[in-house]
Amino acid sequence: MNVNELWFKYDDNRNPIYYIDEECKHLYTGHVEEYYNDGTRDWEADVVDGIVDGIYKQYSEDDENFLEVIEYEKYSLSNGLCLNFHKNGYVSALTIDINNYSVDYYAYNEKGELSGYDCWENDKAEAYMASVDWWCERLREYRSKYDIEAINEEILRDGKNFDYMKYFR
């Protein structure tokens, strides 16, 4: 559904909550898309009970309208695996995000070569969010679910042919 056919209110974090009615009483569940003025896709996402929850994709505004970002979102925030792409099709970044914050990442140049990485040590992560148990639990959950070291090796090995969609099914 085109997001312009829905109504919305903002939550406390300024994220939209989507509704099917003008009175904003009935939450929307389904797939939404938004388009640039030229008719090309801007973004698309899965929505559950009015909130982006699932796979989110962002596309470039240029003539090529290429996929720039694919990520898992929960509560309209990046939570889980996230991939960013260069215009030429190579991955530009591989991250594990928690509430829009990248805690583990690998960065790549336009040739598909590794240009940097940082994965939080458990003590750093726990010190950063020591007062929020769910944050540390989520980090452990995502790290066990997404082996980004192995994904990095696939990206370096396969280049433009990297099958990223197998992680977003």
PDB file of N, CA and C in Angstrom, residues 124-137:
ATOM      1  N   LYS A 124      32.610  -3.628  26.981  1.00  0.00           N
ATOM      2  CA  LYS A 124      32.300  -2.273  26.517  1.00  0.00           C
ATOM      3  C   LYS A 124      30.796  -2.100  26.349  1.00  0.00           C
ATOM      4  N   ALA A 125      30.172  -3.071  25.739  1.00  0.00           N
ATOM      5  CA  ALA A 125      28.727  -3.006  25.542  1.00  0.00           C
ATOM      6  C   ALA A 125      27.999  -2.999  26.883  1.00  0.00           C
ATOM      7  N   GLU A 126      28.439  -3.843  27.779  1.00  0.00           N
ATOM      8  CA  GLU A 126      27.777  -3.913  29.079  1.00  0.00           C
ATOM      9  C   GLU A 126      28.018  -2.648  29.897  1.00  0.00           C
ATOM     10  N   ALA A 127      29.209  -2.049  29.761  1.00  0.00           N
ATOM     11  CA  ALA A 127      29.481  -0.797  30.470  1.00  0.00           C
ATOM     12  C   ALA A 127      28.633   0.340  29.897  1.00  0.00           C
ATOM     13  N   TYR A 128      28.454   0.330  28.586  1.00  0.00           N
ATOM     14  CA  TYR A 128      27.688   1.390  27.936  1.00  0.00           C
ATOM     15  C   TYR A 128      26.221   1.360  28.358  1.00  0.00           C
ATOM     16  N   MET A 129      25.664   0.173  28.425  1.00  0.00           N
ATOM     17  CA  MET A 129      24.243   0.041  28.734  1.00  0.00           C
ATOM     18  C   MET A 129      24.027  -0.845  29.960  1.00  0.00           C
ATOM     19  N   ALA A 130      24.895  -0.731  30.936  1.00  0.00           N
ATOM     20  CA  ALA A 130      24.837  -1.611  32.101  1.00  0.00           C
ATOM     21  C   ALA A 130      23.505  -1.539  32.838  1.00  0.00           C
ATOM     22  N   SER A 131      22.856  -0.393  32.778  1.00  0.00           N
ATOM     23  CA  SER A 131      21.605  -0.255  33.516  1.00  0.00           C
ATOM     24  C   SER A 131      20.394  -0.761  32.730  1.00  0.00           C
ATOM     25  N   VAL A 132      20.610  -1.207  31.510  1.00  0.00           N
ATOM     26  CA  VAL A 132      19.500  -1.666  30.679  1.00  0.00           C
ATOM     27  C   VAL A 132      19.757  -3.118  30.277  1.00  0.00           C
ATOM     28  N   ASP A 133      19.213  -4.023  31.046  1.00  0.00           N
ATOM     29  CA  ASP A 133      19.447  -5.451  30.810  1.00  0.00           C
ATOM     30  C   ASP A 133      18.984  -5.894  29.430  1.00  0.00           C
ATOM     31  N   TRP A 134      17.849  -5.377  28.963  1.00  0.00           N
ATOM     32  CA  TRP A 134      17.327  -5.811  27.661  1.00  0.00           C
ATOM     33  C   TRP A 134      18.303  -5.491  26.544  1.00  0.00           C
ATOM     34  N   TRP A 135      19.082  -4.396  26.694  1.00  0.00           N
ATOM     35  CA  TRP A 135      20.031  -4.008  25.655  1.00  0.00           C
ATOM     36  C   TRP A 135      21.124  -5.059  25.519  1.00  0.00           C
ATOM     37  N   CYS A 136      21.679  -5.493  26.636  1.00  0.00           N
ATOM     38  CA  CYS A 136      22.724  -6.516  26.625  1.00  0.00           C
ATOM     39  C   CYS A 136      22.167  -7.854  26.135  1.00  0.00           C
ATOM     40  N   GLU A 137      20.950  -8.170  26.542  1.00  0.00           N
ATOM     41  CA  GLU A 137      20.314  -9.398  26.070  1.00  0.00           C
ATOM     42  C   GLU A 137      20.115  -9.359  24.563  1.00  0.00           C
TER      43      GLU A 137
END
